[in-house]
């Protein structure tokens, strides 16, 4: 079993690295389409988001519908930092610090919110996380932040009220969000962050802590009876997950020159959940593959014009049925066993 | 000093006095039985002892230390482990991992050590594997260490629960109907194993069981519960011949 | 036919201009993107029938961005792969800001038909067809002040929309200069854009004599209905987002009686250009065009005018085309559906807003 | 002709085969016991008979009619009740509601009331706890409820899966008496038990199951004295 | 007077949420699934009514047609997309499929009805009630909505608690296998639940669009989420809970806007929800069932 897990993880790393190498070769030889090239960073970001959510949904067994809220926090925190220090720090160190800040702030929020919220179960937890994501969205939506010679100014009302003095510049402008964030995200950094995320999640899961987390998921009362601290480990999983969600947010914020809260609504939280479930709950590699497939799919369907999202929806349903319906699973197993039997004969 | 001392334990649900003024006292190393008709409150006593329910009244002392009202987790840390009447395994985990989860507190390393795979991780994990297999071996489950716990037959699941409880290195082990769902032959084997555990793991055992062969075969002393109250207690043979016990519980 | 449009190895020796468009074709903002697409399609068809630009045919392809910045960049890249030489888009502001940054880096010519945020045309490659948020806010305040529409202003705006919030903020700033007092400014968000009774009541209680609505027409329709139900009789004043109000299917136009709006386009204007456009549009899509359709139409004609001024040819690279168009844009004057427009160096259009008042179920130009 | 004839059942869970050509029959008015080790397939047989699992192959004939393809809820209407393994009472409903649920297929209010009374008579504990949520009953109480609930459908035949599990000795005897009562009242019983000795002592006939197939059958008292059986299942 | 009129507006907005929430709760109660497509069935219901009315059909008949269409739609969705996943290894699988259905319905509507908003005619012709000399106005639609909500709650409560079908639903929601052993046709019962839920969705769609007369392919999405929130607020699975939850949500939304800030109204609503759930983890009417160990 151990060996199998190890092998499995190595395959995941190898696939990511192979993907990276293939893409890099295509980029250097110029044989990559603009679309694909533009998709590379978002793919990494969604994969990170999915893997991190899998820690909560798959391994900790809690349904969170507010993952996008934490990405939002990471994105805003890091983007504000980058905008403020744009002129005073060199690019790379600034971005590295931005990643840390995004992760940290999202993690701190995850921790604070997790304390009360993780007492709830199942669908109640889901709705509270969803609510939390919506609150974040609403608050950032009306947040204005500017800097002038006197320092930073914050307002949750109208930017009109915020009178900026000499050398004033708006950094966050309500619904318009943050524009002109330095575009520091790159495919290479994205891949490194994805590898790091996978590394953290799979190593965590296959450790003492991870065992405690999964045990609590499987049977909370039994877990308590063998002395596991339920709150501590749930909170730990949640906090690590939100921290990594923050990292995904940082990648997003530094990939486009427009950052608004619109992306970070419950639809995105749900979309990430779709990646996790479609890829197989608790299956890290599946999460990544599902994130890639479902992010790329609407782009590949562009040729279908008006029917694009319709077909996307249909494909999603069909994939779900194929992956999850017991009847489909039996069917697949039968085919598989027939196939392997034939091989034996040969 | 007594291993376990319970005084005047009470709990009621709504109007029902599920456990009423219950006393119990068990010496170190004893194999003690708790019997009584269905719904008498035996499982509830276990739940009170392990902090699943908080008693309305009463005191629970473990080796003289008051553990009344502590959380389940803390009570386990203090040295009480249990099995459940309706099996509660970590079904999606392997047999080995079920046991390793219970070794959690005995073999420590930091979360970060685990993520970074520092040498301490490998050392402790290896030690855990060895310890877990050793425990599984006692119950003849080592061969199935890689099976998902939920996929095992009923009888083996019961045994695995005992192993898991044992892995927390308890002073007091509470077994709730360990033989339920086992056939007579399996029950016979189980009796041997329970005795072996008591002798070799320096653990005191309190068990609930309806199988009189098992009870009379291994329990040294018994307490009989009836309608939440103690009916009688004493040496096994005496209790089992008590006419009141026969009337209320054994029949014939 | 042999109109092979999927081929990406286009520019060299190519016989057609490739204009890309980006906007929301699905999702809650789809109505705006589809309108722009329809308007632009119509313009392209006319141009091609009339012999094209500089004698070359035009291909136009619109990609969906679902009103999302990231998807908009994907759409932009898809269009680049297709061989786009000029971009008409994006339709909405936030995606436009993201796409503009890409386009600027590529030196791709960009004209947004309806992206109103200031930052939409940050780069030297970018132009705007519609009014910017500040312009609309300022012009609205000016108009209300100068024409004595009212003194005490109540505002209902969408705080989750940069368009709405942008206009409102600039309006509020400018109001002082015209002796107007904003007595109540009430927000709503895209997530709760059904019930406006509270906003209306607060404004009513504040004693406003004009309600300024820097929002779109679908919410306005609800506001008018609810105002009527609570018997709040006042002047409603809106911007270009209100165009389309009268053509909402099934809308009781009597509710809109007396509503004023500052818009460069009104579907029932009497000039020949508008009449023809509305008739053609109706024939093609069996709908009355909203202002977005006019924006899309004009944007294509702006490209045509600039292209002819700059004398570009389809075999030029996108970057060369951009250089040429950027110079020629400031030289042209477009007589479009949305007014007579010329462009400044910064990409902003110079045109006069028209004020209209709804009377008897019709826009009446003032 | 037998009341229930089961012929050549093959049942799979996914790719795992749980029954391999299981064949047996139950005559009207009999108690027939199925015994076998953990995982032999006893529960699977009962599930297949009452329609919860479709067999891959084989036939189930009840009162001369083929019920193999009939869905579970229709089989209840034909007169087979099932006391499932692990009780499966409706935890959120109270005791009374659970019992009423058992009479779901019946119409006559008066007769239902009669059945209720006779269940109360057999299980006085249930009568005391009519408004308690079934989920909070003790294990033994739940077993009584499951049994009472099955009787509420007034079945022609009742199949029971380990009804004595978790019951106190006095109550185990009680349960076996009740089973004999049920038989005496004219209901046929198919009984699965780990407590083979008790089961054989009240059964007319029995089948021994090993890894999904019947390996032995006969009169209950004969099996009770069979050396092989004694060693393997009676713990002697 | 302000307070009262806000309260009435809140209740009437809340009644719409409540009716949607009832559908959610019904389906949740049985299938234990969050039917994220529920809001979109509402949207379809609204379009059907609109099409029928503009086609000259009597509004009442139009509502009936819409209920039939939605019922069939709901049952079909259940059969095709949810039933195959009923025994899936994770309950989340069917949740995700519901999301797929939601996308599907939205995009079908987009293609069939177009993206442009359509206005609803004033077809509920109940005159407004004017109190306190016209200071306090209760619109006809609001009265109809509140009335409908009360009637539906009473009828559903009766149905679930007093009828055989209702009891069958409870049994199925707890243990499908055991329910079958009682002679309950599980498939039919689940189908019936979806039928009822979808018929309620049609009514909700009509009332939603009567109160807020505009429909687009995305009309159902946000009310769907709000109603889901309301259902949880009241204790998901509970019928009176859904009603109270819906109404409270409406009132809080309106009061939040009126007395705190219209800019952060959404945040206020959701904060109240979180606080309530922290105090009462299973919602206002949810049963806090302790697991028996
Ligand atoms: N959470 C609860 N709420 C209400 N009543 C309860 C609860 N837990 C237990 N009871 C009641 O308390 C009594 C004792 O239950 P308990 O489970 O302790 O019995 P037991 O002695 O273990 O019986 P058995 O041998 O049948 O398992 C029973 O009547 C049961 O119905
Ligand atoms: N849902 C399931 N999925 C896969 N395998 C199963 C399932 N249920 C039972 N099995 C397997 O089928 C076989 C027969 O199981 P069954 O439950 O019928 O045995 P049993 O004789 O009732 O045993 P017990 O005495 O433990 O109740 C066993 O090997 C079991 O592991
Ligand atoms: Mg018990
Ligand atoms: Mg069994």
XYZ file of N, CA and C in Angstrom, chain A residues 32-39 42-43 45-46 134 137-138 141-144 157-160 163 170 173-176 179-180 183 252 255-258 260 262-263 266 271 295 298-299 302-303 306 308-309, chain C residues 25-26 37 63-78 80-81 93-95 97-102 105 117-119 122 133 157-162 165 168-169 172-173 185 189 191:
300
model
N 3.071 26.869 -30.087
C 1.936 26.866 -29.179
C 0.960 27.964 -29.608
N -0.312 27.681 -29.451
C -1.281 28.708 -29.825
C -1.357 29.748 -28.712
N -1.760 30.940 -29.084
C -1.875 31.998 -28.076
C -2.853 31.585 -27.004
N -3.932 30.936 -27.430
C -4.948 30.529 -26.477
C -4.351 29.627 -25.408
N -3.648 28.597 -25.880
C -3.077 27.645 -24.937
C -2.073 28.342 -24.032
N -1.255 29.174 -24.634
C -0.248 29.858 -23.837
C -0.912 30.733 -22.772
N -1.985 31.389 -23.177
C -2.687 32.238 -22.216
C -3.359 31.439 -21.121
N -3.657 30.180 -21.419
C -4.366 29.345 -20.448
C -3.444 28.752 -19.391
N -3.751 30.251 -15.736
C -5.036 29.878 -15.130
C -5.142 28.387 -14.829
N -4.605 27.551 -15.701
C -4.670 26.110 -15.429
C -3.971 25.790 -14.122
N -3.472 27.786 -11.694
C -4.225 28.364 -10.587
C -5.422 27.495 -10.216
N -6.164 27.055 -11.221
C -7.330 26.230 -10.908
C -6.909 24.882 -10.321
N -19.694 35.045 0.145
C -20.498 36.158 -0.350
C -20.232 37.436 0.448
N -17.057 38.884 -0.769
C -17.284 39.496 -2.078
C -17.948 40.860 -1.903
N -18.983 40.882 -1.091
C -19.710 42.127 -0.891
C -18.820 43.219 -0.290
N -16.234 44.503 -2.623
C -16.916 45.230 -3.682
C -17.050 46.715 -3.368
N -17.175 47.027 -2.097
C -17.356 48.426 -1.738
C -16.098 49.006 -1.090
N -15.032 48.217 -1.129
C -13.790 48.692 -0.514
C -13.068 49.657 -1.447
N -12.705 50.786 -0.916
C -11.825 51.686 -1.659
C -10.575 51.902 -0.827
N -17.169 53.094 1.898
C -18.317 53.784 1.362
C -18.031 54.128 -0.081
N -18.121 55.377 -0.441
C -17.832 55.761 -1.813
C -16.389 56.230 -1.903
N -15.785 55.882 -3.024
C -14.448 56.396 -3.252
C -14.522 57.916 -3.347
N -15.702 58.433 -3.702
C -15.859 59.874 -3.833
C -15.579 60.565 -2.505
N -11.037 61.602 0.003
C -10.303 62.671 -0.664
C -8.822 62.358 -0.586
N -5.560 55.866 -6.430
C -6.462 54.839 -5.940
C -5.857 53.476 -6.219
N -10.551 50.288 -6.076
C -11.572 51.258 -6.428
C -12.937 50.579 -6.492
N -13.441 50.179 -5.360
C -14.780 49.614 -5.289
C -14.980 48.470 -6.263
N -16.073 48.552 -6.988
C -16.424 47.466 -7.901
C -15.408 47.294 -9.017
N -14.690 48.354 -9.302
C -13.691 48.265 -10.369
C -12.476 47.478 -9.899
N -6.711 47.652 -10.629
C -6.231 47.542 -12.004
C -4.740 47.818 -12.025
N -4.108 47.252 -13.025
C -2.697 47.508 -13.232
C -1.779 46.836 -12.237
N 2.217 42.244 -13.624
C 1.850 40.905 -14.087
C 3.011 39.948 -13.902
N -3.741 34.416 -9.727
C -4.775 35.069 -10.532
C -4.539 36.574 -10.578
N -1.882 37.780 -12.840
C -1.896 37.289 -14.222
C -2.655 38.233 -15.146
N -3.631 38.933 -14.587
C -4.441 39.836 -15.405
C -4.267 41.240 -14.856
N -4.551 42.206 -15.683
C -4.371 43.553 -15.156
C -5.669 44.092 -14.575
N -6.674 43.242 -14.499
C -7.909 43.682 -13.853
C -8.309 42.644 -12.819
N -11.266 42.015 -10.063
C -12.487 42.421 -9.368
C -13.000 41.216 -8.590
N -15.768 39.850 -8.944
C -16.782 39.088 -9.666
C -16.436 37.616 -9.801
N -15.175 37.352 -10.075
C -14.798 35.952 -10.277
C -15.030 35.126 -9.008
N -19.918 32.479 -5.562
C -20.182 31.078 -5.241
C -20.076 30.186 -6.476
N -17.536 25.688 -8.969
C -16.750 25.153 -10.079
C -15.542 24.368 -9.553
N -11.360 23.432 -17.420
C -10.996 24.808 -17.754
C -10.778 24.931 -19.257
N -14.403 24.615 -22.182
C -15.181 25.698 -22.804
C -14.389 26.413 -23.891
N -13.074 26.429 -23.743
C -12.256 27.093 -24.763
C -12.227 26.255 -26.041
N -15.247 26.595 -28.291
C -15.564 27.907 -28.866
C -16.118 27.791 -30.274
N -15.689 26.764 -30.971
C -16.178 26.570 -32.331
C -17.684 26.322 -32.396
N -22.950 29.486 -30.230
C -24.012 29.631 -29.240
C -24.219 28.404 -28.382
N -22.044 26.504 -27.196
C -20.857 26.181 -26.427
C -21.161 25.774 -24.984
N -21.826 26.655 -24.244
C -22.039 26.362 -22.833
C -23.073 25.251 -22.636
N -21.508 36.630 -24.452
C -22.576 36.064 -25.284
C -23.403 35.057 -24.496
N -22.860 34.654 -23.351
C -23.638 33.838 -22.422
C -23.483 34.468 -21.047
N -22.707 42.358 -30.810
C -22.401 41.423 -31.896
C -23.348 41.643 -33.080
N -16.108 36.574 -30.030
C -15.897 35.494 -29.063
C -16.521 35.857 -27.718
N -16.986 34.829 -27.041
C -17.673 34.983 -25.763
C -16.673 35.158 -24.613
N -16.942 36.107 -23.743
C -16.096 36.210 -22.533
C -16.900 36.040 -21.243
N -18.180 35.763 -21.364
C -19.071 35.587 -20.211
C -18.917 36.712 -19.175
N -18.479 37.867 -19.594
C -18.291 39.008 -18.698
C -17.273 38.683 -17.607
N -16.199 38.027 -18.020
C -15.181 37.622 -17.058
C -13.808 37.947 -17.650
N -12.978 38.582 -16.830
C -11.708 39.086 -17.335
C -10.829 37.947 -17.875
N -10.804 36.864 -17.138
C -9.926 35.766 -17.539
C -10.408 35.144 -18.853
N -11.724 34.937 -18.952
C -12.271 34.358 -20.180
C -12.069 35.321 -21.345
N -12.084 36.614 -21.042
C -11.897 37.600 -22.100
C -10.493 37.482 -22.680
N -9.519 37.259 -21.798
C -8.152 37.094 -22.297
C -8.065 35.807 -23.136
N -8.748 34.764 -22.699
C -8.792 33.538 -23.519
C -9.406 33.827 -24.874
N -10.475 34.602 -24.855
C -11.136 34.940 -26.113
C -10.176 35.730 -27.004
N -9.469 36.646 -26.386
C -8.498 37.462 -27.131
C -7.452 36.559 -27.781
N -6.952 35.611 -27.012
C -5.916 34.718 -27.558
C -6.480 33.831 -28.663
N -7.730 33.407 -28.491
C -8.368 32.617 -29.544
C -8.431 33.435 -30.835
N -6.541 35.896 -31.653
C -5.180 36.059 -32.202
C -4.796 34.833 -33.025
N -5.119 33.664 -32.491
C -4.818 32.436 -33.227
C -5.566 32.407 -34.552
N -16.568 46.529 -19.041
C -15.365 47.225 -18.585
C -14.263 46.340 -18.006
N -14.600 45.525 -17.006
C -13.524 44.794 -16.319
C -12.765 43.881 -17.275
N -13.467 43.122 -18.098
C -12.736 42.315 -19.078
C -11.925 43.193 -20.021
N -10.403 45.958 -19.441
C -9.142 46.391 -18.830
C -8.099 45.283 -18.966
N -8.522 44.054 -18.718
C -7.588 42.931 -18.816
C -7.132 42.720 -20.252
N -8.063 42.788 -21.180
C -7.717 42.536 -22.579
C -6.864 43.676 -23.132
N -7.180 44.875 -22.683
C -6.430 46.030 -23.181
C -4.952 45.880 -22.844
N -4.665 45.362 -21.645
C -3.265 45.182 -21.265
C -2.571 44.215 -22.222
N -3.272 43.141 -22.604
C -2.709 42.186 -23.569
C -2.506 42.872 -24.918
N 0.360 45.201 -25.088
C 1.635 44.486 -25.195
C 1.853 43.988 -26.625
N -15.168 52.226 -18.314
C -14.207 52.559 -17.271
C -13.011 53.286 -17.871
N -12.470 54.217 -17.111
C -11.355 55.029 -17.603
C -10.213 54.150 -18.094
N -9.897 53.122 -17.294
C -8.734 52.293 -17.588
C -8.894 51.405 -18.816
N -6.324 52.601 -21.488
C -5.098 53.108 -20.884
C -3.982 53.252 -21.911
N -17.153 56.711 -18.023
C -17.927 56.929 -16.809
C -17.888 58.384 -16.340
N -27.845 53.267 -7.439
C -26.797 52.748 -8.312
C -26.425 51.329 -7.920
N -25.773 50.646 -8.836
C -25.380 49.253 -8.627
C -23.942 49.233 -8.130
N -23.774 49.004 -6.840
C -22.424 49.105 -6.294
C -21.550 47.945 -6.731
N -22.145 46.928 -7.360
C -21.291 45.829 -7.812
C -20.901 46.004 -9.268
N -21.330 47.125 -9.883
C -20.983 47.341 -11.281
C -20.085 48.566 -11.380
N -18.955 48.386 -12.027
C -18.027 49.501 -12.101
C -18.613 50.616 -12.950
N -21.179 52.481 -10.651
C -20.527 53.160 -9.552
C -19.654 54.296 -10.070
N -21.850 57.229 -10.964
C -22.389 57.835 -9.752
C -21.346 58.713 -9.054
N -20.135 58.159 -8.917
C -19.118 58.901 -8.163
C -18.754 60.211 -8.854
N -21.589 62.641 -8.423
C -21.626 63.222 -7.081
C -20.597 64.342 -6.957
N -19.437 64.102 -7.532
C -18.396 65.132 -7.469
C -18.833 66.388 -8.214
N -28.137 58.508 -1.576
C -27.496 57.669 -2.585
C -27.615 56.234 -2.101
N -26.930 45.500 -5.363
C -25.894 44.708 -6.024
C -26.549 43.739 -6.995
N -26.596 40.815 -6.895
C -27.188 39.693 -6.183
C -28.532 40.038 -5.560
